[in-house]
PDB file of C-alpha atoms in Angstrom:
ATOM      1  CA  MET A  11       3.742 -31.053   9.976  1.00  0.00           C
ATOM      2  CA  ARG A  12       3.884 -27.542   9.611  1.00  0.00           C
ATOM      3  CA  HIS A  13       6.952 -25.446  11.022  1.00  0.00           C
ATOM      4  CA  ALA A  14       6.268 -23.954  14.393  1.00  0.00           C
ATOM      5  CA  ALA A  15       6.935 -20.479  13.241  1.00  0.00           C
ATOM      6  CA  ALA A  16       4.463 -20.642  10.572  1.00  0.00           C
ATOM      7  CA  ASN A  17       1.966 -22.071  12.849  1.00  0.00           C
ATOM      8  CA  GLN A  18       2.412 -19.344  15.338  1.00  0.00           C
ATOM      9  CA  VAL A  19       2.200 -16.787  12.251  1.00  0.00           C
ATOM     10  CA  GLU A  20      -1.061 -18.118  11.324  1.00  0.00           C
ATOM     11  CA  ILE A  21      -2.587 -18.115  14.610  1.00  0.00           C
ATOM     12  CA  VAL A  22      -1.649 -14.539  15.451  1.00  0.00           C
ATOM     13  CA  THR A  23      -2.183 -13.086  12.105  1.00  0.00           C
ATOM     14  CA  ARG A  24      -5.476 -14.681  11.674  1.00  0.00           C
ATOM     15  CA  SER A  25      -6.834 -13.009  14.902  1.00  0.00           C
ATOM     16  CA  LEU A  26      -5.324  -9.656  13.781  1.00  0.00           C
ATOM     17  CA  LEU A  27      -6.893  -9.574  10.397  1.00  0.00           C
ATOM     18  CA  HIS A  28     -10.430 -10.807  11.654  1.00  0.00           C
ATOM     19  CA  ALA A  29     -10.232  -8.117  14.394  1.00  0.00           C
ATOM     20  CA  ALA A  30      -9.334  -5.409  11.799  1.00  0.00           C
ATOM     21  CA  ALA A  31     -12.060  -6.584   9.340  1.00  0.00           C
ATOM     22  CA  GLU A  32     -14.559  -6.288  12.229  1.00  0.00           C
ATOM     23  CA  THR A  33     -13.324  -2.649  13.040  1.00  0.00           C
ATOM     24  CA  LEU A  34     -13.658  -1.528   9.423  1.00  0.00           C
ATOM     25  CA  GLY A  35     -16.932  -2.998   8.994  1.00  0.00           C
ATOM     26  CA  ALA A  36     -15.507  -5.547   6.109  1.00  0.00           C
ATOM     27  CA  ALA A  37     -16.535  -9.116   5.571  1.00  0.00           C
ATOM     28  CA  VAL A  38     -13.867 -11.872   5.618  1.00  0.00           C
ATOM     29  CA  VAL A  39     -14.740 -13.885   2.481  1.00  0.00           C
ATOM     30  CA  ARG A  40     -11.850 -16.123   2.390  1.00  0.00           C
ATOM     31  CA  ASP A  41      -9.565 -17.656   5.259  1.00  0.00           C
ATOM     32  CA  GLU A  42      -7.099 -20.453   4.415  1.00  0.00           C
ATOM     33  CA  PHE A  43      -3.446 -21.647   4.923  1.00  0.00           C
ATOM     34  CA  ARG A  44      -2.027 -23.297   1.980  1.00  0.00           C
ATOM     35  CA  ASN A  45       1.570 -24.018   0.647  1.00  0.00           C
ATOM     36  CA  GLY A  46       3.042 -22.298   3.937  1.00  0.00           C
ATOM     37  CA  ALA A  47       0.992 -19.118   3.541  1.00  0.00           C
ATOM     38  CA  LEU A  48      -2.081 -17.379   5.343  1.00  0.00           C
ATOM     39  CA  SER A  49      -4.624 -16.107   2.796  1.00  0.00           C
ATOM     40  CA  VAL A  50      -7.191 -13.706   4.088  1.00  0.00           C
ATOM     41  CA  HIS A  51      -9.640 -11.876   1.576  1.00  0.00           C
ATOM     42  CA  LEU A  52     -11.734  -9.103   2.947  1.00  0.00           C
ATOM     43  CA  THR A  53     -14.455  -7.083   1.118  1.00  0.00           C
ATOM     44  CA  ARG A  54     -16.004  -3.746   1.708  1.00  0.00           C
ATOM     45  CA  GLY A  55     -18.471  -2.205  -0.633  1.00  0.00           C
ATOM     46  CA  GLU A  56     -17.154  -2.976  -4.169  1.00  0.00           C
ATOM     47  CA  HIS A  57     -13.448  -3.733  -3.241  1.00  0.00           C
ATOM     48  CA  VAL A  58     -11.818  -6.911  -2.461  1.00  0.00           C
ATOM     49  CA  VAL A  59      -8.519  -7.094  -0.409  1.00  0.00           C
ATOM     50  CA  ALA A  60      -6.155 -10.085  -0.317  1.00  0.00           C
ATOM     51  CA  VAL A  61      -3.627 -10.412   2.672  1.00  0.00           C
ATOM     52  CA  GLU A  62      -1.177 -13.192   2.099  1.00  0.00           C
ATOM     53  CA  VAL A  63       1.259 -13.740   5.036  1.00  0.00           C
ATOM     54  CA  ARG A  64       4.072 -16.446   5.236  1.00  0.00           C
ATOM     55  CA  SER A  65       6.813 -16.832   7.662  1.00  0.00           C
ATOM     56  CA  GLY A  66      10.400 -15.755   6.656  1.00  0.00           C
ATOM     57  CA  LEU A  67      13.396 -17.213   8.040  1.00  0.00           C
ATOM     58  CA  VAL A  68      14.926 -13.709   7.953  1.00  0.00           C
ATOM     59  CA  GLY A  69      13.533 -10.529   9.187  1.00  0.00           C
ATOM     60  CA  GLY A  70      10.056 -11.848  10.078  1.00  0.00           C
ATOM     61  CA  PRO A  71       6.655 -12.502   8.204  1.00  0.00           C
ATOM     62  CA  ARG A  72       6.613 -11.495   4.612  1.00  0.00           C
ATOM     63  CA  TRP A  73       3.413  -9.676   3.704  1.00  0.00           C
ATOM     64  CA  GLU A  74       1.745  -9.010   0.778  1.00  0.00           C
ATOM     65  CA  VAL A  75      -1.538  -7.095   0.374  1.00  0.00           C
ATOM     66  CA  THR A  76      -3.067  -6.870  -3.118  1.00  0.00           C
ATOM     67  CA  ALA A  77      -6.515  -5.827  -4.633  1.00  0.00           C
ATOM     68  CA  LEU A  78      -7.477  -5.649  -8.309  1.00  0.00           C
ATOM     69  CA  ARG A  79      -8.806  -2.464  -9.645  1.00  0.00           C
ATOM     70  CA  GLY A  80     -10.044  -1.108 -12.976  1.00  0.00           C
ATOM     71  CA  GLY A  81     -10.461   2.101 -14.563  1.00  0.00           C
ATOM     72  CA  ALA A  82      -7.974   5.264 -14.885  1.00  0.00           C
ATOM     73  CA  ALA A  83      -4.815   4.362 -16.669  1.00  0.00           C
ATOM     74  CA  ALA A  84      -2.350   5.862 -13.927  1.00  0.00           C
ATOM     75  CA  GLU A  85       0.361   4.413 -11.927  1.00  0.00           C
ATOM     76  CA  LEU A  86       2.084   5.299  -8.627  1.00  0.00           C
ATOM     77  CA  SER A  87       5.236   3.449  -7.263  1.00  0.00           C
ATOM     78  CA  VAL A  88       6.499   4.519  -3.550  1.00  0.00           C
ATOM     79  CA  ARG A  89       9.671   2.263  -2.308  1.00  0.00           C
ATOM     80  CA  PRO A  90      12.142   3.116   0.481  1.00  0.00           C
ATOM     81  CA  GLU A  91      15.181   5.223  -0.282  1.00  0.00           C
ATOM     82  CA  LEU A  92      18.350   3.367  -0.819  1.00  0.00           C
ATOM     83  CA  ALA A  93      21.569   4.135   0.878  1.00  0.00           C
ATOM     84  CA  GLY A  94      23.478   6.733  -1.062  1.00  0.00           C
ATOM     85  CA  GLU A  95      20.379   7.673  -2.766  1.00  0.00           C
ATOM     86  CA  GLY A  96      19.915  11.076  -1.736  1.00  0.00           C
ATOM     87  CA  PHE A  97      22.980  12.269  -3.591  1.00  0.00           C
ATOM     88  CA  ASP A  98      21.624  10.728  -6.817  1.00  0.00           C
ATOM     89  CA  LYS A  99      18.341  12.653  -6.048  1.00  0.00           C
ATOM     90  CA  LEU A 100      20.093  15.733  -5.609  1.00  0.00           C
ATOM     91  CA  LEU A 101      21.744  15.345  -8.954  1.00  0.00           C
ATOM     92  CA  GLY A 102      18.485  14.108 -10.719  1.00  0.00           C
ATOM     93  CA  LEU A 103      19.695  10.752 -11.283  1.00  0.00           C
ATOM     94  CA  THR A 104      16.964   9.296  -9.204  1.00  0.00           C
ATOM     95  CA  LEU A 105      13.266  10.435 -10.135  1.00  0.00           C
ATOM     96  CA  ASP A 106      11.445  11.334  -6.822  1.00  0.00           C
ATOM     97  CA  LEU A 107       8.409  13.205  -6.141  1.00  0.00           C
ATOM     98  CA  PRO A 108       8.516  15.503  -3.097  1.00  0.00           C
ATOM     99  CA  THR A 109       5.256  15.224  -1.135  1.00  0.00           C
ATOM    100  CA  GLY A 110       6.042  18.002   1.231  1.00  0.00           C
ATOM    101  CA  ASP A 111       6.106  15.672   4.021  1.00  0.00           C
ATOM    102  CA  ALA A 112       9.974  15.871   5.289  1.00  0.00           C
ATOM    103  CA  ALA A 113      10.179  12.878   7.290  1.00  0.00           C
ATOM    104  CA  PHE A 114       8.346  10.843   4.428  1.00  0.00           C
ATOM    105  CA  ASP A 115      10.530  12.167   1.517  1.00  0.00           C
ATOM    106  CA  ALA A 116      13.790  11.265   3.652  1.00  0.00           C
ATOM    107  CA  ARG A 117      12.421   7.710   3.439  1.00  0.00           C
ATOM    108  CA  PHE A 118      10.776   7.113   0.320  1.00  0.00           C
ATOM    109  CA  VAL A 119      11.048   7.530  -3.516  1.00  0.00           C
ATOM    110  CA  VAL A 120       7.788   8.185  -5.187  1.00  0.00           C
ATOM    111  CA  GLU A 121       7.162   8.205  -8.837  1.00  0.00           C
ATOM    112  CA  ALA A 122       3.845   8.614 -10.475  1.00  0.00           C
ATOM    113  CA  ALA A 123       2.361   8.943 -14.065  1.00  0.00           C
ATOM    114  CA  PRO A 124       0.744  11.200 -14.536  1.00  0.00           C
ATOM    115  CA  VAL A 125       2.740  12.986 -11.860  1.00  0.00           C
ATOM    116  CA  ALA A 126      -0.470  14.619 -10.146  1.00  0.00           C
ATOM    117  CA  VAL A 127      -1.922  10.951  -9.476  1.00  0.00           C
ATOM    118  CA  ALA A 128       0.630  10.959  -6.422  1.00  0.00           C
ATOM    119  CA  GLY A 129      -1.184  13.933  -4.885  1.00  0.00           C
ATOM    120  CA  HIS A 130      -4.556  12.008  -5.312  1.00  0.00           C
ATOM    121  CA  LEU A 131      -3.582   8.778  -3.987  1.00  0.00           C
ATOM    122  CA  LEU A 132      -0.871   9.434  -1.401  1.00  0.00           C
ATOM    123  CA  VAL A 133      -2.670  10.991   1.245  1.00  0.00           C
ATOM    124  CA  GLY A 134      -1.554  11.672   4.777  1.00  0.00           C
ATOM    125  CA  ASP A 135      -3.205   8.350   6.231  1.00  0.00           C
ATOM    126  CA  LEU A 136      -1.402   6.079   3.582  1.00  0.00           C
ATOM    127  CA  ARG A 137       1.817   7.947   4.114  1.00  0.00           C
ATOM    128  CA  ALA A 138       1.625   7.369   7.792  1.00  0.00           C
ATOM    129  CA  CYS A 139       0.910   3.883   7.411  1.00  0.00           C
ATOM    130  CA  LEU A 140       3.935   3.292   5.076  1.00  0.00           C
ATOM    131  CA  MET A 141       6.019   5.191   7.804  1.00  0.00           C
ATOM    132  CA  SER A 142       4.695   2.772  10.429  1.00  0.00           C
ATOM    133  CA  LEU A 143       5.588  -0.406   8.514  1.00  0.00           C
ATOM    134  CA  PRO A 144       9.125  -2.135   9.226  1.00  0.00           C
ATOM    135  CA  ARG A 145      11.637  -0.843   6.655  1.00  0.00           C
ATOM    136  CA  SER A 146      14.213  -3.177   4.753  1.00  0.00           C
ATOM    137  CA  ASP A 147      15.642  -3.561   1.230  1.00  0.00           C
ATOM    138  CA  GLU A 148      12.539  -5.235   0.449  1.00  0.00           C
ATOM    139  CA  GLY A 149       9.947  -2.764   1.659  1.00  0.00           C
ATOM    140  CA  PRO A 150       7.501  -1.026   2.194  1.00  0.00           C
ATOM    141  CA  VAL A 151       6.872  -1.146  -1.545  1.00  0.00           C
ATOM    142  CA  LEU A 152       3.431   0.070  -2.822  1.00  0.00           C
ATOM    143  CA  ARG A 153       2.634  -0.172  -6.420  1.00  0.00           C
ATOM    144  CA  VAL A 154      -0.666   1.008  -7.998  1.00  0.00           C
ATOM    145  CA  THR A 155      -1.261   0.148 -11.668  1.00  0.00           C
ATOM    146  CA  ALA A 156      -4.292   0.560 -13.970  1.00  0.00           C
ATOM    147  CA  ASP A 157      -5.520  -2.852 -12.867  1.00  0.00           C
ATOM    148  CA  ALA A 158      -3.909  -3.688  -9.424  1.00  0.00           C
ATOM    149  CA  LEU A 159      -2.775  -2.370  -6.180  1.00  0.00           C
ATOM    150  CA  SER A 160       0.040  -4.227  -4.171  1.00  0.00           C
ATOM    151  CA  LEU A 161       2.002  -3.597  -0.978  1.00  0.00           C
ATOM    152  CA  ARG A 162       4.587  -5.493   0.396  1.00  0.00           C
ATOM    153  CA  TRP A 163       6.792  -5.509   3.212  1.00  0.00           C
ATOM    154  CA  VAL A 164       8.848  -7.700   5.583  1.00  0.00           C
ATOM    155  CA  GLY A 165       8.438  -7.968   9.197  1.00  0.00           C
ATOM    156  CA  GLY A 166       5.560  -7.408  11.717  1.00  0.00           C
ATOM    157  CA  LEU A 167       2.392  -5.268  11.843  1.00  0.00           C
ATOM    158  CA  ALA A 168       1.167  -3.909  14.925  1.00  0.00           C
ATOM    159  CA  ARG A 169      -2.361  -5.075  16.299  1.00  0.00           C
ATOM    160  CA  ASP A 170      -3.487  -1.606  16.574  1.00  0.00           C
ATOM    161  CA  ARG A 171      -2.211  -0.635  13.196  1.00  0.00           C
ATOM    162  CA  ALA A 172      -3.858  -3.238  11.325  1.00  0.00           C
ATOM    163  CA  ALA A 173      -7.274  -1.786  10.821  1.00  0.00           C
ATOM    164  CA  HIS A 174      -5.624   1.467  10.066  1.00  0.00           C
ATOM    165  CA  LEU A 175      -3.302   0.130   7.312  1.00  0.00           C
ATOM    166  CA  LEU A 176      -6.312  -2.015   5.644  1.00  0.00           C
ATOM    167  CA  GLY A 177      -8.502   1.214   6.137  1.00  0.00           C
ATOM    168  CA  ALA A 178      -5.947   2.969   4.149  1.00  0.00           C
ATOM    169  CA  VAL A 179      -5.903   0.509   1.278  1.00  0.00           C
ATOM    170  CA  PHE A 180      -9.566   0.481   0.974  1.00  0.00           C
ATOM    171  CA  ASP A 181      -9.453   4.227   0.828  1.00  0.00           C
ATOM    172  CA  CYS A 182      -6.395   4.239  -1.822  1.00  0.00           C
ATOM    173  CA  LEU A 183      -8.810   2.057  -3.874  1.00  0.00           C
ATOM    174  CA  GLU A 184     -11.907   4.364  -3.666  1.00  0.00           C
ATOM    175  CA  ARG A 185      -9.713   6.987  -4.867  1.00  0.00           C
ATOM    176  CA  CYS A 186      -8.582   5.209  -7.692  1.00  0.00           C
ATOM    177  CA  ARG A 187     -12.421   4.716  -8.648  1.00  0.00           C
ATOM    178  CA  ALA A 188     -12.993   8.357  -8.097  1.00  0.00           C
ATOM    179  CA  LEU A 189      -9.998   9.219 -10.124  1.00  0.00           C
ATOM    180  CA  HIS A 190     -11.376   7.011 -12.953  1.00  0.00           C
ATOM    181  CA  GLU A 191     -14.850   8.714 -12.823  1.00  0.00           C
ATOM    182  CA  ALA A 192     -13.118  12.432 -12.853  1.00  0.00           C
ATOM    183  CA  MET A 193     -11.020  11.352 -15.825  1.00  0.00           C
ATOM    184  CA  LEU A 194     -13.889  10.345 -17.832  1.00  0.00           C
ATOM    185  CA  GLN A 195     -15.650  13.811 -17.206  1.00  0.00           C
ATOM    186  CA  PRO A 196     -15.055  16.621 -20.066  1.00  0.00           C
ATOM    187  CA  ASN A 197     -12.854  19.390 -19.252  1.00  0.00           C
ATOM    188  CA  VAL A 198     -12.651  18.457 -15.497  1.00  0.00           C
ATOM    189  CA  GLN A 199      -9.030  19.066 -13.990  1.00  0.00           C
ATOM    190  CA  ALA A 200      -9.566  17.341 -10.615  1.00  0.00           C
ATOM    191  CA  PRO A 201      -8.299  15.326  -9.245  1.00  0.00           C
ATOM    192  CA  PHE A 202      -4.909  16.793 -10.696  1.00  0.00           C
ATOM    193  CA  ARG A 203      -3.751  20.142  -9.043  1.00  0.00           C
ATOM    194  CA  ALA A 204      -1.314  22.190 -10.533  1.00  0.00           C
ATOM    195  CA  SER A 205       1.286  24.013  -8.601  1.00  0.00           C
ATOM    196  CA  SER A 206       2.136  27.502  -8.873  1.00  0.00           C
ATOM    197  CA  GLY A 207       4.755  26.714 -11.369  1.00  0.00           C
ATOM    198  CA  GLY A 208       2.309  24.950 -13.727  1.00  0.00           C
ATOM    199  CA  ALA A 209       3.615  21.560 -12.601  1.00  0.00           C
ATOM    200  CA  SER A 210       1.528  18.889 -10.715  1.00  0.00           C
ATOM    201  CA  ALA A 211       2.508  18.468  -7.016  1.00  0.00           C
ATOM    202  CA  VAL A 212       1.616  15.939  -4.557  1.00  0.00           C
ATOM    203  CA  ASP A 213      -0.774  17.652  -1.696  1.00  0.00           C
ATOM    204  CA  PRO A 214       0.820  17.153   1.783  1.00  0.00           C
ATOM    205  CA  GLY A 215      -2.265  18.324   3.701  1.00  0.00           C
ATOM    206  CA  SER A 216      -4.886  15.500   2.206  1.00  0.00           C
TER     207      SER A 216
END
């Protein structure tokens, strides 16, 4: 018999994710509970997003949102700023790309390669979603690599935020696709934007 907490997580989360899929016009193509985790896969357009949720003994449910992607050899990492790390940032010991969003910059450390990838992918909606998620030593952590996207955090997800979050993930995947197409074009600078100093910058107004 499943633990009562796991059962409750399954019931509430399944309802939340199905409602979010309906709001986004996405289709649920997989929905199962296995080995203590609820796994729901949603598809919209050419993208498939997998959401796995398992009950946690400390801090609440553990969430992981993943998707495969192809194309541009670009990477993005966003993680919570650790206690005392602000001083390391001032000394240049911790690499961190400023977004121009003061509240976001105070909470997260951003790395990207090429640097300008951050400005293309880390737009306002996605930043707002990351800010809304529960913060802990384990997340939220967003990683985008050449072949995958993953977002992890521990805690809840408000029902009225689920569609917003998953919509931002689908949008990020679409931006990854557009980035790949742009990089294939000869002599095209977009989506990379140079600042007045010649260095790439995150676009806070996106």
